[in-house]
Structures are given as C-alpha cells and as structure tokens.
mmCIF file of C-alpha atoms and ligand atoms in Angstrom:
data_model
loop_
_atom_site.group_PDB
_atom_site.id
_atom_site.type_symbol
_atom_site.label_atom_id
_atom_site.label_comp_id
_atom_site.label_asym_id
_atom_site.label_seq_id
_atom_site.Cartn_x
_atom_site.Cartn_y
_atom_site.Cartn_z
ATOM 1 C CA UNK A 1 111.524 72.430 143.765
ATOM 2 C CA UNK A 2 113.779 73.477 141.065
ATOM 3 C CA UNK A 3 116.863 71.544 140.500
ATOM 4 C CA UNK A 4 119.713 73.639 140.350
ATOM 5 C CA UNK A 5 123.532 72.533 139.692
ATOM 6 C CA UNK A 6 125.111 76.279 139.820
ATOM 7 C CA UNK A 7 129.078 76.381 141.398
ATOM 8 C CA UNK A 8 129.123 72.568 140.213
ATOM 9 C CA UNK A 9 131.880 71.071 137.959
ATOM 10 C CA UNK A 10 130.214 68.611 135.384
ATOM 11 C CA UNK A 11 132.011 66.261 133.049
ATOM 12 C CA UNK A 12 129.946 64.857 130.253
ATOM 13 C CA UNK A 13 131.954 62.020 128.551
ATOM 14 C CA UNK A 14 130.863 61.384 124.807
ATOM 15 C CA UNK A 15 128.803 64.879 124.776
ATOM 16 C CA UNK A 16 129.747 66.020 121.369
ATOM 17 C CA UNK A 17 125.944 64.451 119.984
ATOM 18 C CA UNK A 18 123.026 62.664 121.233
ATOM 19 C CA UNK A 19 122.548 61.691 124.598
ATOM 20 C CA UNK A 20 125.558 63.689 125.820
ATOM 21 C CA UNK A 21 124.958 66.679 123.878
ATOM 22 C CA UNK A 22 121.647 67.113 125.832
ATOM 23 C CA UNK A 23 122.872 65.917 128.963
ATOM 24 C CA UNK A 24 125.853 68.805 128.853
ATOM 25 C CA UNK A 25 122.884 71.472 127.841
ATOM 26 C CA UNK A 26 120.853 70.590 130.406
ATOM 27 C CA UNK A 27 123.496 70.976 133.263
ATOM 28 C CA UNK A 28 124.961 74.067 131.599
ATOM 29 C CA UNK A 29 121.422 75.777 131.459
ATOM 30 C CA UNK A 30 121.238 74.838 135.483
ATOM 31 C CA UNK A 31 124.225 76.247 136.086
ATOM 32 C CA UNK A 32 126.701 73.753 136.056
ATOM 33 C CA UNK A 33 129.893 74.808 134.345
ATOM 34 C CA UNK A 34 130.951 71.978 132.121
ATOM 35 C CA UNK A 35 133.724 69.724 130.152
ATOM 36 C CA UNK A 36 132.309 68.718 127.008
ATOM 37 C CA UNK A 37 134.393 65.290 126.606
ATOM 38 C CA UNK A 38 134.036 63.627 122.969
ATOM 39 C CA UNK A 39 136.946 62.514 120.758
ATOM 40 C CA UNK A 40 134.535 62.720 118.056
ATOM 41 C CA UNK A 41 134.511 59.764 115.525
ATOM 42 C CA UNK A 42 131.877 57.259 114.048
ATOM 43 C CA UNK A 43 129.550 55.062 115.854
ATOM 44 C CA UNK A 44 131.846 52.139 115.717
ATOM 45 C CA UNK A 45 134.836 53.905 117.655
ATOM 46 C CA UNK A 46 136.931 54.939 114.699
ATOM 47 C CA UNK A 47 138.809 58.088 113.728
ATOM 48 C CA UNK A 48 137.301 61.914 114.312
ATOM 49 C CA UNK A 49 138.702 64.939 115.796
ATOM 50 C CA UNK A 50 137.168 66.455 118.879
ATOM 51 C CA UNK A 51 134.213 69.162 118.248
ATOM 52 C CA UNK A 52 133.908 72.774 120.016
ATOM 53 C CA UNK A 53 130.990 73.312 118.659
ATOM 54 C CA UNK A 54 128.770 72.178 121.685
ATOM 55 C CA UNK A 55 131.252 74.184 124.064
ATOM 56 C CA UNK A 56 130.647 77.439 122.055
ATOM 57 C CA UNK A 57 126.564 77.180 122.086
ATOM 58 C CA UNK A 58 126.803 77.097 125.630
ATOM 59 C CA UNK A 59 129.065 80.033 126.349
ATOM 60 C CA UNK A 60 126.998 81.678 123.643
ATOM 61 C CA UNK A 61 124.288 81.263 125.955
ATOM 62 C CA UNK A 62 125.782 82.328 129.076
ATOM 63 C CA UNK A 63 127.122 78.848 130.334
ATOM 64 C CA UNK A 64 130.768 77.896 130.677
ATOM 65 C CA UNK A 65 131.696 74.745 129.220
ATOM 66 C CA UNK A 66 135.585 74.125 128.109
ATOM 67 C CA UNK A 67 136.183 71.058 125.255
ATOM 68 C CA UNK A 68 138.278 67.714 125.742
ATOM 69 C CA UNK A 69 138.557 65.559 123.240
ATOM 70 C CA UNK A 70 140.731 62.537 125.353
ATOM 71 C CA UNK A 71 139.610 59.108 124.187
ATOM 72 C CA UNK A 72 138.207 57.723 127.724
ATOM 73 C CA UNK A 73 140.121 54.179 126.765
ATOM 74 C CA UNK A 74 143.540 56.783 127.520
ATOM 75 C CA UNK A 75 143.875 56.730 131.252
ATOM 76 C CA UNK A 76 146.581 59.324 130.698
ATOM 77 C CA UNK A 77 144.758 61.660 128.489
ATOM 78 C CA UNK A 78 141.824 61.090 130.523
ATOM 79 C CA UNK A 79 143.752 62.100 133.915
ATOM 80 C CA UNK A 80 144.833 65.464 132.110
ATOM 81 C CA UNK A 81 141.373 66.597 131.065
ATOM 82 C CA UNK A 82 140.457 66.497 134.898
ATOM 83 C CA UNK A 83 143.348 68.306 135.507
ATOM 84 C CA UNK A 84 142.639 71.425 133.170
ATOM 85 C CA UNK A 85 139.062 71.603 134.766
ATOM 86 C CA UNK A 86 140.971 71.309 138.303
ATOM 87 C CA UNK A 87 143.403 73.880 137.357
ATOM 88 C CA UNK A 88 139.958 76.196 135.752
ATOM 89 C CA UNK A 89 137.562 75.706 138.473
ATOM 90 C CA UNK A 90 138.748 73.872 141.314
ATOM 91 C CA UNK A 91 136.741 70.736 141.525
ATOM 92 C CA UNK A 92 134.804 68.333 140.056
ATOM 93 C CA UNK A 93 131.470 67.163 141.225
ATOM 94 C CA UNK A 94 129.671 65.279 138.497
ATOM 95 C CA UNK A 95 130.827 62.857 135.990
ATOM 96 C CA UNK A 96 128.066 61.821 133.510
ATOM 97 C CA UNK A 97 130.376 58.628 131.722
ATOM 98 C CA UNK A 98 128.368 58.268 128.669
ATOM 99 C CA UNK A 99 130.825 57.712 125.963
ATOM 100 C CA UNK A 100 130.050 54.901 123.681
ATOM 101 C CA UNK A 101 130.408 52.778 120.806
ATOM 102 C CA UNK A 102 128.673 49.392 118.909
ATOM 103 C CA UNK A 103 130.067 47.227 117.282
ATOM 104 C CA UNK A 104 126.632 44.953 116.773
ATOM 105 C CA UNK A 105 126.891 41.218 115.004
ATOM 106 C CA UNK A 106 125.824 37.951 116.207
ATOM 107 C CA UNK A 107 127.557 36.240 118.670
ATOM 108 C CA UNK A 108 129.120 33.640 115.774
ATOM 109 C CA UNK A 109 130.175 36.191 114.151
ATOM 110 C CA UNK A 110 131.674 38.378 116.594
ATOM 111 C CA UNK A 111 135.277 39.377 116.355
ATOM 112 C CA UNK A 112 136.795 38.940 119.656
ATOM 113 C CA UNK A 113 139.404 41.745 119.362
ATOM 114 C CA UNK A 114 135.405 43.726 118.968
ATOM 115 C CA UNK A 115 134.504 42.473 121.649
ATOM 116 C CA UNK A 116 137.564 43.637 123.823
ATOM 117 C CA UNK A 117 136.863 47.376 122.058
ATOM 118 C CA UNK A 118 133.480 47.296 123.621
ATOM 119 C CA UNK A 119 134.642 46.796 127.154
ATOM 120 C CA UNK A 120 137.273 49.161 126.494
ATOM 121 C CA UNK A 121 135.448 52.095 125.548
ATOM 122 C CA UNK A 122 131.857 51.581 128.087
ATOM 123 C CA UNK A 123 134.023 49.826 131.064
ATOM 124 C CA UNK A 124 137.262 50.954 131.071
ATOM 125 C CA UNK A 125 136.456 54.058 129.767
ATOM 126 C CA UNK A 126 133.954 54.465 132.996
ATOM 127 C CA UNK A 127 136.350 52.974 135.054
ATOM 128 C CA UNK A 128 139.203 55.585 133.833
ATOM 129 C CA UNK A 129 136.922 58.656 134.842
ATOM 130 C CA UNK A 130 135.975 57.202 137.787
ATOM 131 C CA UNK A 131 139.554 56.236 139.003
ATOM 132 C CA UNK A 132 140.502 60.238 138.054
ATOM 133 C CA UNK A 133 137.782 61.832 139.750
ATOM 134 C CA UNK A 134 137.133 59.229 143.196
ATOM 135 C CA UNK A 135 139.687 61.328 145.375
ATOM 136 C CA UNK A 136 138.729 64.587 144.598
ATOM 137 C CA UNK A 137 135.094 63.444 145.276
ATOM 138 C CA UNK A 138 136.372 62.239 148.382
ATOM 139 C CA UNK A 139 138.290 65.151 149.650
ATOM 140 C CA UNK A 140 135.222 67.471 148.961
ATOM 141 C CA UNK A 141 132.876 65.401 150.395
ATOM 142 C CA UNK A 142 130.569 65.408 147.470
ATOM 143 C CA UNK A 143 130.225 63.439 144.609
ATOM 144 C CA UNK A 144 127.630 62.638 141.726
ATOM 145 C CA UNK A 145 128.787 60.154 138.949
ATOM 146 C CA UNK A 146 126.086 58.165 136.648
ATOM 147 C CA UNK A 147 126.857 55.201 134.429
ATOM 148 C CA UNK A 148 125.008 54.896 131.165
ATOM 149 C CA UNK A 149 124.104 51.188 130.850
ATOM 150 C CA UNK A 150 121.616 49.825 128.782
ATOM 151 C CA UNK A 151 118.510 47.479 128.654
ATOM 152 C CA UNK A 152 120.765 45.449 126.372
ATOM 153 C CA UNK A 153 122.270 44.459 129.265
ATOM 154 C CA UNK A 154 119.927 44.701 132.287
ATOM 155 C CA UNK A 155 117.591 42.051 129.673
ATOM 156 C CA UNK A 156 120.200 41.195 126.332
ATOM 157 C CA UNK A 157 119.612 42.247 123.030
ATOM 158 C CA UNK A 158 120.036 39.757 119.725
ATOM 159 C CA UNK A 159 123.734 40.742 118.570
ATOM 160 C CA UNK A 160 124.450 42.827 121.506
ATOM 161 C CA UNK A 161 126.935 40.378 123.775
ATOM 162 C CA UNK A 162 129.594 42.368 123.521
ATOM 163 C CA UNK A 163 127.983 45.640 124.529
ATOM 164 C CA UNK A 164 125.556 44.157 126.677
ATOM 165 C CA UNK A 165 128.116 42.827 128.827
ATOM 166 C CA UNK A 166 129.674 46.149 128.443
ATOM 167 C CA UNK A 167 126.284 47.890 130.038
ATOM 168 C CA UNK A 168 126.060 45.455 132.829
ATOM 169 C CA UNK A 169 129.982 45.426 134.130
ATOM 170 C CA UNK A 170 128.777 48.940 134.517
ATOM 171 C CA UNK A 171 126.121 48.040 136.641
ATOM 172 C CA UNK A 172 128.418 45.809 138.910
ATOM 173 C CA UNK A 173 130.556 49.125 139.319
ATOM 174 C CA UNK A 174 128.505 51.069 140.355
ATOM 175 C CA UNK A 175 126.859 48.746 142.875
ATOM 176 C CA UNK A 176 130.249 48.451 144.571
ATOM 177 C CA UNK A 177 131.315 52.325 144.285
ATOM 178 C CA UNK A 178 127.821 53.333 145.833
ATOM 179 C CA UNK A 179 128.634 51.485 148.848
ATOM 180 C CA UNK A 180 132.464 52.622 148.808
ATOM 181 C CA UNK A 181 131.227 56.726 148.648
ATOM 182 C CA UNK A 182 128.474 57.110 150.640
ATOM 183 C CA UNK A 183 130.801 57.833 153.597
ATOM 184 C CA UNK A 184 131.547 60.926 151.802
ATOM 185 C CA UNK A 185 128.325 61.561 149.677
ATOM 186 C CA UNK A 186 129.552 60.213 146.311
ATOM 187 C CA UNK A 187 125.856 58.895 145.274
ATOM 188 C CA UNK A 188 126.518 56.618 141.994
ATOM 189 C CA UNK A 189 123.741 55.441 139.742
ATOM 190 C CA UNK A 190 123.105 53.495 136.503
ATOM 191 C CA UNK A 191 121.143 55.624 133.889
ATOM 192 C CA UNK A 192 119.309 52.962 131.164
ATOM 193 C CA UNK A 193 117.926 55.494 128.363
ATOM 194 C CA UNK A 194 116.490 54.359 125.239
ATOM 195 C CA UNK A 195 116.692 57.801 122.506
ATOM 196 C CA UNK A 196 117.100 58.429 118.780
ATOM 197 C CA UNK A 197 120.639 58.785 118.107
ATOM 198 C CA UNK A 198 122.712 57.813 115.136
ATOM 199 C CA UNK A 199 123.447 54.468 118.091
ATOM 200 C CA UNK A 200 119.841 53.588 117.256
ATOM 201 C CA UNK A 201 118.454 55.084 114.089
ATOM 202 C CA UNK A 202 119.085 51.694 111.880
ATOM 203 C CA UNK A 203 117.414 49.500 114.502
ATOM 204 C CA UNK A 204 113.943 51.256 114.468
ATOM 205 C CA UNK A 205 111.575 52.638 112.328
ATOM 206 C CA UNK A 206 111.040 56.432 112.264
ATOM 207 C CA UNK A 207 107.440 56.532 113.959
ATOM 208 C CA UNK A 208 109.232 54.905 116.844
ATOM 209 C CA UNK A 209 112.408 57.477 116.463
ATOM 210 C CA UNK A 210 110.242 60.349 116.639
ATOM 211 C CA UNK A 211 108.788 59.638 120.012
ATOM 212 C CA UNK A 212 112.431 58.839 121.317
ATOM 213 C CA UNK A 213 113.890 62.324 121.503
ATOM 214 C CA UNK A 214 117.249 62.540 123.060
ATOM 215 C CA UNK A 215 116.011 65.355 125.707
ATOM 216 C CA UNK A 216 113.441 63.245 126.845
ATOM 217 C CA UNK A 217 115.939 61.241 128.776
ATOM 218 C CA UNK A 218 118.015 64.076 130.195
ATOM 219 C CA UNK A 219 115.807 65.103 132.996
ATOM 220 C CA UNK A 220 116.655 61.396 134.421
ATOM 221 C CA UNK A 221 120.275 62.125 134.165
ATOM 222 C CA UNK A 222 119.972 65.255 136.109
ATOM 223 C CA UNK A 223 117.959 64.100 138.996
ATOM 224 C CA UNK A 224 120.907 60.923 139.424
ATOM 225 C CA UNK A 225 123.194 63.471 139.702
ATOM 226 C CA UNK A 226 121.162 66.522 141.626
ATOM 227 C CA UNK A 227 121.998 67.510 145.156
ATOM 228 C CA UNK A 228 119.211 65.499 146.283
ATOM 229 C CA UNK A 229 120.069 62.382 143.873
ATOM 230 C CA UNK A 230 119.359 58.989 144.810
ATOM 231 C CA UNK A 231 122.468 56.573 145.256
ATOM 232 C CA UNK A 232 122.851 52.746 143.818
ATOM 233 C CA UNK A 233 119.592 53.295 141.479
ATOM 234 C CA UNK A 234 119.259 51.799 138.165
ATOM 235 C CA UNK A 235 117.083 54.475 136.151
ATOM 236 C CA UNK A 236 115.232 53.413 133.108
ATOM 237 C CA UNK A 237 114.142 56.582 130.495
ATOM 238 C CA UNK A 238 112.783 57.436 127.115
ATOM 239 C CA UNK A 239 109.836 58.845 125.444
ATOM 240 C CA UNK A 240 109.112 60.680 128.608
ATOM 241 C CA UNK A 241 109.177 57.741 130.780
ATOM 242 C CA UNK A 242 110.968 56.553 133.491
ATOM 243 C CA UNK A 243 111.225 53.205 135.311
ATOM 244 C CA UNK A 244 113.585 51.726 138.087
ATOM 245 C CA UNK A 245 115.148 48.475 138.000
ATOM 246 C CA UNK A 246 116.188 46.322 140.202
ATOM 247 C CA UNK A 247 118.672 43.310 140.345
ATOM 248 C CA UNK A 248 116.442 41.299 142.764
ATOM 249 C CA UNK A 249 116.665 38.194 144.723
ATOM 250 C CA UNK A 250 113.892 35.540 145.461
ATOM 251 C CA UNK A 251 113.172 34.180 148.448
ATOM 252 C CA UNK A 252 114.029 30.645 147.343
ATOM 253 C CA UNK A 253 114.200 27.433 149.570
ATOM 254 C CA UNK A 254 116.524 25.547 151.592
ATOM 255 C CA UNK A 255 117.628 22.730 150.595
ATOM 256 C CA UNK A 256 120.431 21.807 152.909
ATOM 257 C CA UNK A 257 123.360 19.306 151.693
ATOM 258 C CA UNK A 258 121.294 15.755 151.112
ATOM 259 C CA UNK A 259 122.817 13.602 148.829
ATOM 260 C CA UNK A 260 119.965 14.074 146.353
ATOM 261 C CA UNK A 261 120.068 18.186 146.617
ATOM 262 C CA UNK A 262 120.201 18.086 142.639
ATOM 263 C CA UNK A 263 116.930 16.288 142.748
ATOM 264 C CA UNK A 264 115.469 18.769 145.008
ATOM 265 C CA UNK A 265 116.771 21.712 142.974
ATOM 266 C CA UNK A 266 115.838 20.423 140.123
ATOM 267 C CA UNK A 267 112.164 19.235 140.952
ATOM 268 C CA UNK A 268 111.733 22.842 143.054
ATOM 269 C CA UNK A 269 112.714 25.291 140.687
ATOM 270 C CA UNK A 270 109.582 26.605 140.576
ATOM 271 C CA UNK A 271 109.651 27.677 144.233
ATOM 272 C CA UNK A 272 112.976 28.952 143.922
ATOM 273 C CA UNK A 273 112.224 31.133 141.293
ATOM 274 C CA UNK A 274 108.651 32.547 142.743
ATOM 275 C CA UNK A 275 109.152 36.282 142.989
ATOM 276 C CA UNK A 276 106.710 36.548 145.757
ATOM 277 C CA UNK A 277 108.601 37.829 148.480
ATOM 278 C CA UNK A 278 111.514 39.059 146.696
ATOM 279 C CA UNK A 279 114.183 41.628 148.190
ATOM 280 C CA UNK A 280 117.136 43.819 147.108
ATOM 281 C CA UNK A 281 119.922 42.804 149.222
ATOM 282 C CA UNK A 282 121.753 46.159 150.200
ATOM 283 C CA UNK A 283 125.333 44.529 149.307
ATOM 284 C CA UNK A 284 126.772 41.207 148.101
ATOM 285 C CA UNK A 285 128.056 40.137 151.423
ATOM 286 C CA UNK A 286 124.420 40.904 152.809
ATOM 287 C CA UNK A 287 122.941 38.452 149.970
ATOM 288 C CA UNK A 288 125.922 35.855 151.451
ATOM 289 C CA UNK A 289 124.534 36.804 154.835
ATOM 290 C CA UNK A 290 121.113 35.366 154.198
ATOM 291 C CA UNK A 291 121.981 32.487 153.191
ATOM 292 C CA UNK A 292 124.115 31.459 156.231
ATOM 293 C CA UNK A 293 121.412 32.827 158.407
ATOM 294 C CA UNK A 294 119.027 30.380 156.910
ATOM 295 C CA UNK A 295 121.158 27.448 157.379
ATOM 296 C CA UNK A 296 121.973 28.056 160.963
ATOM 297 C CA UNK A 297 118.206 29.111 161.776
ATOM 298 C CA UNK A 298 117.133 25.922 159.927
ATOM 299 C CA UNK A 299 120.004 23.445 161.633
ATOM 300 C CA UNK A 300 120.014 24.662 165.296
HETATM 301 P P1 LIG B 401 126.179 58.607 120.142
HETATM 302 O O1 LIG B 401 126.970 57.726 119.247
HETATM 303 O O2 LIG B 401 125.460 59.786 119.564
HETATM 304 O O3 LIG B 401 127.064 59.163 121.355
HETATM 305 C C1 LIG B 401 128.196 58.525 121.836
HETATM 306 C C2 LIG B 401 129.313 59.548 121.874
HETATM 307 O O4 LIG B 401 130.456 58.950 122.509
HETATM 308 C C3 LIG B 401 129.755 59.968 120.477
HETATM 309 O O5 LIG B 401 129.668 61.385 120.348
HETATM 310 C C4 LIG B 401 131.193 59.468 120.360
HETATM 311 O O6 LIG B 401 132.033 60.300 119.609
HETATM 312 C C5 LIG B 401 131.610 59.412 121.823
HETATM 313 N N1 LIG B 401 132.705 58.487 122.043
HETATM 314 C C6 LIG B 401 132.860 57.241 121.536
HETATM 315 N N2 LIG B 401 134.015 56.696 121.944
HETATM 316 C C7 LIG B 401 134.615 57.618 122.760
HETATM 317 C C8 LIG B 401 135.832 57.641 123.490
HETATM 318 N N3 LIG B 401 136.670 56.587 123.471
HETATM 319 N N4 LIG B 401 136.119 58.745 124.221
HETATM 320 C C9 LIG B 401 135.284 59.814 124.247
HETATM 321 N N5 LIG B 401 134.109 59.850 123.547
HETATM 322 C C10 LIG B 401 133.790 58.766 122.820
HETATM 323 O O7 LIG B 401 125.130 57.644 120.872
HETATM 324 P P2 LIG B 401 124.096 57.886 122.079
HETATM 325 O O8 LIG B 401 122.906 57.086 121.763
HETATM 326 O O9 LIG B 401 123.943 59.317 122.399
HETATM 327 O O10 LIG B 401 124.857 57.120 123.267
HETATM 328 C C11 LIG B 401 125.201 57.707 124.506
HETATM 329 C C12 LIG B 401 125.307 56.624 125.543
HETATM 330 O O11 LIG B 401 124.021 56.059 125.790
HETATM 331 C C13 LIG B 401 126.217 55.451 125.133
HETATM 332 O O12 LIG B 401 126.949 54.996 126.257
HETATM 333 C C14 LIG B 401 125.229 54.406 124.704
HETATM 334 O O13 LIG B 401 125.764 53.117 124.797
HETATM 335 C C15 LIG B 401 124.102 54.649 125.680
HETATM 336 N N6 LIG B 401 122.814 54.118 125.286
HETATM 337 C C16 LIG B 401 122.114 54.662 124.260
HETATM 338 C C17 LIG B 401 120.875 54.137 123.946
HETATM 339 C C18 LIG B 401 120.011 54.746 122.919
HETATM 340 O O14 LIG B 401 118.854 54.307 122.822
HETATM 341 N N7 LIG B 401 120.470 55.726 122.162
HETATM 342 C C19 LIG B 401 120.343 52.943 124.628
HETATM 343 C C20 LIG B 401 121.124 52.497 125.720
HETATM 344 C C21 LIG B 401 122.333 53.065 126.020
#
C-alpha cells in the first residue's frame, strides 16, 4: 500500500521549521498541494515575518504549496488564509495544527499573562483552524485534521503547566470533534511526537538529538491524516517509533451512598485503581453510562 494524498488540500500550521517543515514535505511529495502556515518568529511567540522559503522548495520540486503567514491566535487572519486556498483549489481536506510556542519556568514562577499565551497559540490557535475549516469538511464529506499534543501533557513535564495543559485541552478537542465528524468522515487525531527542533535542543543532550530527527515523526502524521486514517487516536512518535495512548478507565468498585463511603474509598483505592480490566469508553456520556448501569444492576 502506498499512501497517497494527490487532489488533497493540506494546511500545515507552524510549517516554516521543524516538525511542520517535514510534515508539509512529506504531503507535498504525496501529492498533496499545500499552505505552508508560519508567522515566523522565535520559540517563545515573539516577532518574525512569514518565510517562502519552504513554499518555493516544494514548487521547485514539482509540488504546489502557496505561503500564509496569519498568526493562528487571529481568527480573522486565520479565516482569510482558508479562503485564498478555497478561492486556489477549491477545498480543504487536511489541517495538520502544529503551530507552537514555550514559554517553560516553574510553576512559582510562571507569569500568568504566559500562561494565557500558551493556550492562545496551541488551543485557540487549533480551535481557530478548526472552527474555519469544520463546514467545508462537512459539506465535502471528508475531513482529516490532527492535533499536535505532547507527552508533556498526556504525563506533565517539570516547568511545563502551562503548555502541558495547552497539549491536553487539545486532546479533549479532539475527543469531542471525532465523535461530532464521523457522520461525515472528518477522522480527528492527537499526534504526540518527540523530535530535535530548536523547541527541544536546550533540554537534551546531542547524542539524544541526533536520534530524534524531525522526519522520523512525519510518517505518523501522514497515516492520521491518510484516506485510510484512524479517527479519535492519540499517536505517540520519535526516533522511529510509534506508540498509542490511551485515556483509560478502570474498572473500579461500587461503593454505593453509605454514610462511611469516604472510608470505603479511601481504604479501597487500591481496587479502584487496578488496571486489570480497564476500557476506553467510546464517549463521555458512555463513561456516565456505566456508572448508572452499575448502580441500578447492583440496587434492583
Ligand atoms: P518549532 O518551534 O520549530 O515549530 C513551531 C512553529 O510554529 C515555528 O515555526 C513557529 O514560527 C510557528 N508558530 C508559532 N506561533 C505561531 C502562530 N501564532 N501562528 C503560526 N505559526 C506559529 O518547534 P517544533 O518542535 O517543530 O514544534 C511543532 C509542534 O510540535 C508544536 O506544536 C510543539 O508544541 C509540538 N511538539 C514538539 C515536540 C518536540 O519534541 N519537538 C514535543 C511535543 C510536541
């Protein structure tokens, strides 16, 4: 099987370097005609001008790729850049959000008005693509969109809250958009990579960067967003690996509504927390579901 992505509209958010940059040459060289998105700037969301560098390599190559350089936190500028690739090719059917920023200190130390930034820029950023894309998806009938979220916040990293919250609202979004496109194929997926980029060349030591190339990830991206892409996945990937996770739920114990149910709780937390026969409930209310099943199974 060779994954393909010709006649399909790609948006790559962030794509002027690392992650994004190979993402947006991997689609193009499948086919995929592409918006390189990037407003350029440093690592901590500041300043820059948006590069066409990226957008000429691939047309040098025989790919068709236009440039945007709308800041993802600008609904407005964001909504325009879908329009010129409307206007150009006539629909969109993959949006890779991968824009991002740090702004790393301890959790003392961290500036709230930072912190704010940070969901800006991953969330609403996300959130702004996804709002300007969801109806075309749904009038075609087809949709692929990935959110980049991180192990920082699937498992927390020291000085991370404010990105690591970041990653995970992205997670809860695309649980809830998964289940609000698959009537008309929008498959939506988490993508967790772990790469060398200037994001992560101060936090590990160059043996480690050198196994971490950004490319590595990039065939993980493209099968979330491939014809035959999975929907509601979490994909883990880097240094040529790639896991799944899952937000998972024990089967726990019923406790009823005794007057000493803190007791209980407290004194059985090891049974509620064996992962024996854990499950993935297929939507919140189904998780909700359970529980009230229990109670009436256990009562009548
Ligand atoms: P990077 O800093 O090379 O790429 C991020 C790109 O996003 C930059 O080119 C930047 O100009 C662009 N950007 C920032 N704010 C923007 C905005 N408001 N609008 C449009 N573009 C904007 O870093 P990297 O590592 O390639 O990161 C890509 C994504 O992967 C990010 O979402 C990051 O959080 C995520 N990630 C990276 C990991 C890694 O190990 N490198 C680990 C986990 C997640």
């Amino acid at each position: 099987m060779t994954v393909r992505f010709d006649g399909r509209v790609a948006i790559v958010t962030g794509a002027g370097g690392g992650l994004g940059r190979q993402h947006a040459l991997g689609l193009a060289a499948r086919g995929a005609k592409v918006v390189i998105n990037d407003l350029g700037g440093t690592l901590d969301g500041n300043g820059g001008t948006p590069s066409a560098a990226l957008v000429e390599e691939i047309r040098a190559a025989g790919g068709e790729a236009i440039a945007s350089g709308a800041s993802v936190t600008d609904l407005a500028a964001v909504q325009t850049m879908i329009g010129e690739a409307m206007q150009r090719w006539g629909r969109i059917d993959i949006l890779v959000n991968n824009a991002g920023i740090l702004r790393d200190k301890s959790f003392t130390k961290m500036d709230v008005a930072d912190f704010r930034l940070v969901m800006d820029v991953h969330l609403m950023g996300a959130v702004h693509c996804c709002k300007a894309v969801w109806d075309i998806m749904r009038t075609q009938n087809y949709g692929r969109i990935v959110m980049t979220t991180s192990s920082s916040g699937l498992y927390g990293n020291f000085g991370q809250a404010n990105y690591g919250a970041a990653k995970m609202a992205l997670v809860g979004l695309m649980q809830t958009l998964s289940i609000e496109g698959a009537k008309n194929d929008i498959r939506v997926n988490c993508l967790a990579p772990t790469a060398a980029t200037r994001m992560t060349e101060n936090l590990m030591p160059e043996a480690v960067l050198k196994l971490l190339e950004p490319g590595a990830v990039t065939p993980g991206l493209l099968a979330l967003v491939a014809e035959d892409a999975p929907t509601r996945a979490i994909l883990c990937a880097g240094a040529g690996s790639f896991e799944r996770a899952y937000v998972t739920l024990t089967e726990g114990i019923f406790v009823g509504q005794p007057s000493d149910a803190v007791d209980q709780v407290v004194e059985r937390f090891g049974a509620i927390s064996d992962r024996t026969a854990e499950s993935v409930p297929e939507s919140g209310s189904a998780q909700g579901t359970l529980e009230v099943g229990r109670a009436m199974r256990t009562l009548a």
